[in-house]
Short mmCIF file of C-alpha atoms and ligand atoms in Angstrom, two decimals:
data_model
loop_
_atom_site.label_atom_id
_atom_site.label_comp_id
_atom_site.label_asym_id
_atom_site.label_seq_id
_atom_site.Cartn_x
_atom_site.Cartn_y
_atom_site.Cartn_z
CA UNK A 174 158.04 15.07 -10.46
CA UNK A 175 154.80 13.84 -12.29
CA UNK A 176 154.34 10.55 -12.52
CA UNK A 177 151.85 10.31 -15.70
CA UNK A 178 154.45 11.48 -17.50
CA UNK A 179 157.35 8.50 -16.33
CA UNK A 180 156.59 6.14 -19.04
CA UNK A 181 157.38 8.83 -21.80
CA UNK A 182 160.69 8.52 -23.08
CA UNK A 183 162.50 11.80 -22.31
CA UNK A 184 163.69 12.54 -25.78
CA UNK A 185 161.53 13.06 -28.83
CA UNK A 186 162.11 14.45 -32.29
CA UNK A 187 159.65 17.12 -33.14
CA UNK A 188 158.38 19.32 -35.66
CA UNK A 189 157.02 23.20 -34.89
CA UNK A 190 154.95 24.62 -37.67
CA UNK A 191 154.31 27.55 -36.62
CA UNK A 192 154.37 31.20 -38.71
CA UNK A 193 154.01 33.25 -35.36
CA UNK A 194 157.69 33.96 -34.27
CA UNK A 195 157.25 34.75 -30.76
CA UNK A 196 154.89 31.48 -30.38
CA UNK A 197 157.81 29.90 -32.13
CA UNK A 198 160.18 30.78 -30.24
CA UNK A 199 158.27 30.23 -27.07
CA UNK A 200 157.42 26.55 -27.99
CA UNK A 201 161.35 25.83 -29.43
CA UNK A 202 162.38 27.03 -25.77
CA UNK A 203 160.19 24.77 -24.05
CA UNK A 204 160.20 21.67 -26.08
CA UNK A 205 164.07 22.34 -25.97
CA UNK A 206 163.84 22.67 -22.19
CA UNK A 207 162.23 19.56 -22.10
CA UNK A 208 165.29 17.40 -24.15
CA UNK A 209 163.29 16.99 -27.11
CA UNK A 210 165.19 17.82 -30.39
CA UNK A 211 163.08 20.03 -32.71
CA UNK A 212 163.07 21.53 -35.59
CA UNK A 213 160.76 24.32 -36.90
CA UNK A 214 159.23 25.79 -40.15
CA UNK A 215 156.68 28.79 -40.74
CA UNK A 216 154.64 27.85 -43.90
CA UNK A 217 153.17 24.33 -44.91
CA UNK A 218 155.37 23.80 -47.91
CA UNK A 219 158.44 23.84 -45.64
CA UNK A 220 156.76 21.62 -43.28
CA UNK A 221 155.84 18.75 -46.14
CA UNK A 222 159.67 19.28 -47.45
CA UNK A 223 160.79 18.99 -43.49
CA UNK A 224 158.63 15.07 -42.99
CA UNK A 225 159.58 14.29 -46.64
CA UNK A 226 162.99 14.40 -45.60
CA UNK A 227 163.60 13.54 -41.84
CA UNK A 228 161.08 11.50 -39.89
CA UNK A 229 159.85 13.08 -36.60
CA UNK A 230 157.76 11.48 -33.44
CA UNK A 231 155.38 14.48 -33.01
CA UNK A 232 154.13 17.29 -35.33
CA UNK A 233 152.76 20.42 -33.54
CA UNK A 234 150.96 21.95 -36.71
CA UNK A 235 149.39 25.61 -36.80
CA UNK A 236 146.11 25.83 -38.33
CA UNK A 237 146.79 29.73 -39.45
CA UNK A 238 149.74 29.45 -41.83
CA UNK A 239 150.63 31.83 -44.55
CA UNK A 240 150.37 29.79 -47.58
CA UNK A 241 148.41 26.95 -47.22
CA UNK A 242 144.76 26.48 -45.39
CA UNK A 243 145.86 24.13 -42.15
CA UNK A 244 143.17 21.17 -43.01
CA UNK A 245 144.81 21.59 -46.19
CA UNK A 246 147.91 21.19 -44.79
CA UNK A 247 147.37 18.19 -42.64
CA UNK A 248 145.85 17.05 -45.22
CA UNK A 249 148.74 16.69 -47.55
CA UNK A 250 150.80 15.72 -44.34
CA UNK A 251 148.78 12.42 -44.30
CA UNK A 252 149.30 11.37 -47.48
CA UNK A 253 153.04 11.28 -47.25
CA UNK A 254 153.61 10.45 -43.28
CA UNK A 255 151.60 8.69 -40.33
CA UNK A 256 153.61 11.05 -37.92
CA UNK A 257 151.65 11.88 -35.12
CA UNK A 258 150.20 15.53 -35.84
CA UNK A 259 148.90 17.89 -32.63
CA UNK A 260 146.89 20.90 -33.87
CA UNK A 261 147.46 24.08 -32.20
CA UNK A 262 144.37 26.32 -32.98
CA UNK A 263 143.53 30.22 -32.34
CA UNK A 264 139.58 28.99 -33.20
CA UNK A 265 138.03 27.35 -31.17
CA UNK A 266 135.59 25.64 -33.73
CA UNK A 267 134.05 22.47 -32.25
CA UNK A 268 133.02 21.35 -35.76
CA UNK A 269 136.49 22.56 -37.53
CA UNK A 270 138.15 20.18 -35.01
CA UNK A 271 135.50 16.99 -35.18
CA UNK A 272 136.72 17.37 -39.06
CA UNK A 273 140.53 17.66 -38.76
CA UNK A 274 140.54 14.61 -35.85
CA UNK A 275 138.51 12.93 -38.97
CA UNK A 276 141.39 13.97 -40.99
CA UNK A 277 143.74 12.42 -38.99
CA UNK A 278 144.90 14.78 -36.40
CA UNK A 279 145.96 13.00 -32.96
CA UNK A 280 144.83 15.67 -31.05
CA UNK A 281 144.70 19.72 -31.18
CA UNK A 282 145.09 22.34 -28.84
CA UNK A 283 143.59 25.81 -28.49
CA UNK A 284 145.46 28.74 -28.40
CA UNK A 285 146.76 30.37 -25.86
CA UNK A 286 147.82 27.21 -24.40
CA UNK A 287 149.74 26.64 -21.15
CA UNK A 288 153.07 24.80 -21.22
CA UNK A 289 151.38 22.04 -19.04
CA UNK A 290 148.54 21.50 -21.46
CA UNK A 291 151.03 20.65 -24.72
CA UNK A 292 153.19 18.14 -22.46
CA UNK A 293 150.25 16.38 -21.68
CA UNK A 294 149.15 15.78 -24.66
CA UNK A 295 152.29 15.44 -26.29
CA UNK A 296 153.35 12.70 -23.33
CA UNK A 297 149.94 10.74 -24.26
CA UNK A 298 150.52 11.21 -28.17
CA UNK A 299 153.41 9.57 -27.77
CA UNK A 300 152.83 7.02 -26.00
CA UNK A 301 149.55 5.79 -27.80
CA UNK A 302 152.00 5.81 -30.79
CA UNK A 303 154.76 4.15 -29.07
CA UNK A 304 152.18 1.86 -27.61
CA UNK A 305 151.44 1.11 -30.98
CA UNK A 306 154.29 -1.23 -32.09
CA UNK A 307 154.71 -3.04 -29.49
CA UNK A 308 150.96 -4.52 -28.67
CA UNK A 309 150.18 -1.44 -26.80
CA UNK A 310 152.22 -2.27 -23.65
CA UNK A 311 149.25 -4.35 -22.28
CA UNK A 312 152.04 -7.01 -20.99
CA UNK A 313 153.93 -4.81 -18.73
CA UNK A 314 152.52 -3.34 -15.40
CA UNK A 315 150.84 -0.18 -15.32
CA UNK A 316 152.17 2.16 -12.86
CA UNK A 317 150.04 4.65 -10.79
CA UNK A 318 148.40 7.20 -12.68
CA UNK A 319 148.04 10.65 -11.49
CA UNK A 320 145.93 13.47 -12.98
CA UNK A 321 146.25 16.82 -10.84
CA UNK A 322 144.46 15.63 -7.63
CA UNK A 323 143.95 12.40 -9.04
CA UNK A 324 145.24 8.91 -8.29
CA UNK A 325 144.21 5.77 -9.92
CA UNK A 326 145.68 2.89 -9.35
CA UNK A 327 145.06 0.05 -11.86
CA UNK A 328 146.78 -2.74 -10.67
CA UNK A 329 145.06 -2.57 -7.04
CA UNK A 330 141.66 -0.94 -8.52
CA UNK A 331 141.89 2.08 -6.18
CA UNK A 332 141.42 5.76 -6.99
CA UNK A 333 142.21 8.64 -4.68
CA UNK A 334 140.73 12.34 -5.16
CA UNK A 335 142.72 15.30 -3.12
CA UNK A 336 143.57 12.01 -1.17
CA UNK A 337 140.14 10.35 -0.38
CA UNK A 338 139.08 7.10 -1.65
CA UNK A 339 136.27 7.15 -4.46
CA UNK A 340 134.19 4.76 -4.04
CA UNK A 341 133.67 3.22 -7.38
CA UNK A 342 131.69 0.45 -9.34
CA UNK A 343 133.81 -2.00 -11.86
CA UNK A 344 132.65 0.25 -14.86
CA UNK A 345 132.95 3.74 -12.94
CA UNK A 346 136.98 2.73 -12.47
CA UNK A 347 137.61 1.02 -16.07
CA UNK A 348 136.15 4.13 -16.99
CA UNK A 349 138.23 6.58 -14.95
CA UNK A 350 141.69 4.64 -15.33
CA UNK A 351 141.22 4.46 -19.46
CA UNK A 352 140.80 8.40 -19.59
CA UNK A 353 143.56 9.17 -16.82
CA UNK A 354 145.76 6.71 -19.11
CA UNK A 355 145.20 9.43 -21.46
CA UNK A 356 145.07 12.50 -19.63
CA UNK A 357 144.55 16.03 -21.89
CA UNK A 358 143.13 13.01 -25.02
CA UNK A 359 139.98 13.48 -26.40
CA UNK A 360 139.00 9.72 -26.62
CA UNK A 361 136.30 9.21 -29.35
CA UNK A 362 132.86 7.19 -27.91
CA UNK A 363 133.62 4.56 -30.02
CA UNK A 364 136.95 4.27 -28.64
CA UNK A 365 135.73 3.95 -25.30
CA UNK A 366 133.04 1.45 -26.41
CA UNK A 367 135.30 -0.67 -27.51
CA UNK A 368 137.98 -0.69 -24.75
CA UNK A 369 135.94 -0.42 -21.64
CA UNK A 370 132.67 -2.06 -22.33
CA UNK A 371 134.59 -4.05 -24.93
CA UNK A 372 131.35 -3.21 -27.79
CA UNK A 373 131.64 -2.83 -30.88
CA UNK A 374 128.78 -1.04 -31.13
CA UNK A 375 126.37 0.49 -28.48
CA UNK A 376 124.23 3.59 -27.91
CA UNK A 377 125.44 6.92 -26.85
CA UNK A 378 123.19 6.60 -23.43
CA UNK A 379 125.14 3.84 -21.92
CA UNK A 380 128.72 5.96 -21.46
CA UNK A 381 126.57 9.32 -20.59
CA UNK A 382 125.01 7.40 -17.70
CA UNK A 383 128.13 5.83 -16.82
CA UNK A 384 129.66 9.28 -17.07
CA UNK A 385 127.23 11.29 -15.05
CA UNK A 386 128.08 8.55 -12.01
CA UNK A 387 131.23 8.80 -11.96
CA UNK A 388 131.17 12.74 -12.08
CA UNK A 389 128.90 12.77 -9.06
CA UNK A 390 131.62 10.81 -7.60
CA UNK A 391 134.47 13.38 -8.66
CA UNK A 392 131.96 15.79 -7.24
CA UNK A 393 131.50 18.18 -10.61
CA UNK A 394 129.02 18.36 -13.26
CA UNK A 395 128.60 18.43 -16.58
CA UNK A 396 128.05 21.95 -16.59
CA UNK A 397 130.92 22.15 -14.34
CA UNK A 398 133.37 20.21 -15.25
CA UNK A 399 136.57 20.33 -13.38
CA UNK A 400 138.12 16.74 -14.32
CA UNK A 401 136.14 14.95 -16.80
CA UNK A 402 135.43 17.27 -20.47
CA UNK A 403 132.21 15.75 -22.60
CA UNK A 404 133.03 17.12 -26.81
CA UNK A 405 129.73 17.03 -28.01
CA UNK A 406 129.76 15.06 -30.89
CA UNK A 407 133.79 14.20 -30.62
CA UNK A 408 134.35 12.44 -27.35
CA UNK A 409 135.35 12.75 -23.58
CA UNK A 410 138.42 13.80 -22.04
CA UNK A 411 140.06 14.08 -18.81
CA UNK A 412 142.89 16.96 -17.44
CA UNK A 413 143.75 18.49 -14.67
CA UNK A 414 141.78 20.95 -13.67
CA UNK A 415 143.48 24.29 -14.97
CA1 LIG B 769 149.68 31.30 -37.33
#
């Protein structure tokens, strides 16, 4: 029934690293559930043996594994696969995760996390690495995204909230549609520099301006975020409120 996930093929191959067996388990069911094929390990070693030997569209990697340290672990991960890797973290360490995105994670998650949180993420994972090989999809029309309450609508440059019309500037909706294209993604500044205001470089100020606007317009703030997520330091994001 959700839309923002229709563009995701249904079926991907994925690998659980996880020690905990009832989180295991619980993740095996759902990802299962969800027609993906999966496979799943309990200590780092086993996991660089698994991507050595079979290739996978998605890692979901614990950071609290038995053997080996998990930025250790995704660190070794990198230097034998480009697989996308999700981190699934009990800490929530805003400066542990600034360093493992650095690393090369895709994306992480904290623990406990809700099975709506890891399909969003996973659906955008995929798709920015799907996107990847074949000129990021730009050619083909995007359909309507939705976000919870949220509708944007790229192709007629119309955005709903809870049904009403926002009333948005150019920047305000390039803005909006790039992050709900990405919904549950922590998109790095740069990133957005570079795809909506189409800079290479530029100072922080512009996109927190731009950003407080079009929260007004959501009707949250920064403080109270219900749609739009600021990272200090890492980037913005945009889910569904929980
Ligand atoms: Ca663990």
């Amino acid at each position: 029934m959700s839309p923002e996930w229709r563009t995701v093929p249904p079926m991907a191959s994925v690998l659980v690293v996880e020690d905990d067996q009832f989180v295991r388990s619980a993740l095996i069911r759902h990802l299962t559930d969800a027609s993906h094929t999966v496979r799943s390990v309990g200590t780092a070693l086993e996991a660089l043996r698994e991507v050595a030997h079979f290739r996978f569209d998605l890692v979901i990697l614990d950071l609290g594994l038995p053997d080996l340290d998990g930025a250790e672990a995704l660190k070794m991960l990198r230097g034998i696969t480009d697989v996308p890797v999700i981190i699934a973290t009990a800490r929530d360490d805003e400066a542990e995760i600034v360093r493992l995105l650095n690393d090369g994670a895709d994306d992480y998650l904290t623990k406990p996390f809700s099975v709506e949180h890891l399909s969003a993420r996973m659906a955008a994972v995929l798709r920015r690495s799907r996107g990847s090989g074949s000129g990021n999809g730009e050619a083909t029309p995007r359909p309507v995204l939705q976000v919870g309450g949220l509708t944007v609508d790229p192709l007629r440059r119309q955005a709903q909230l809870d049904g009403a019309r926002l009333d948005l500037t150019r920047r305000e909706f390039d803005l909006l549609a790039f992050l709900a294209g990405r919904p549950g993604v922590v998109v790095p500044r740069k990133e957005l520099l570079a795809e909506v205001w189409q800079q290479s470089y530029g100072d922080d100020q512009t996109i927190d301006v731009h950003l407080s606007w079009l929260r007004r317009k959501l009707g949250e703030t920064a403080a109270n975020p219900r749609y739009l997520h600021t990272l200090r330091g890492v980037g913005v994001k945009l889910e569904p409120p929980l």
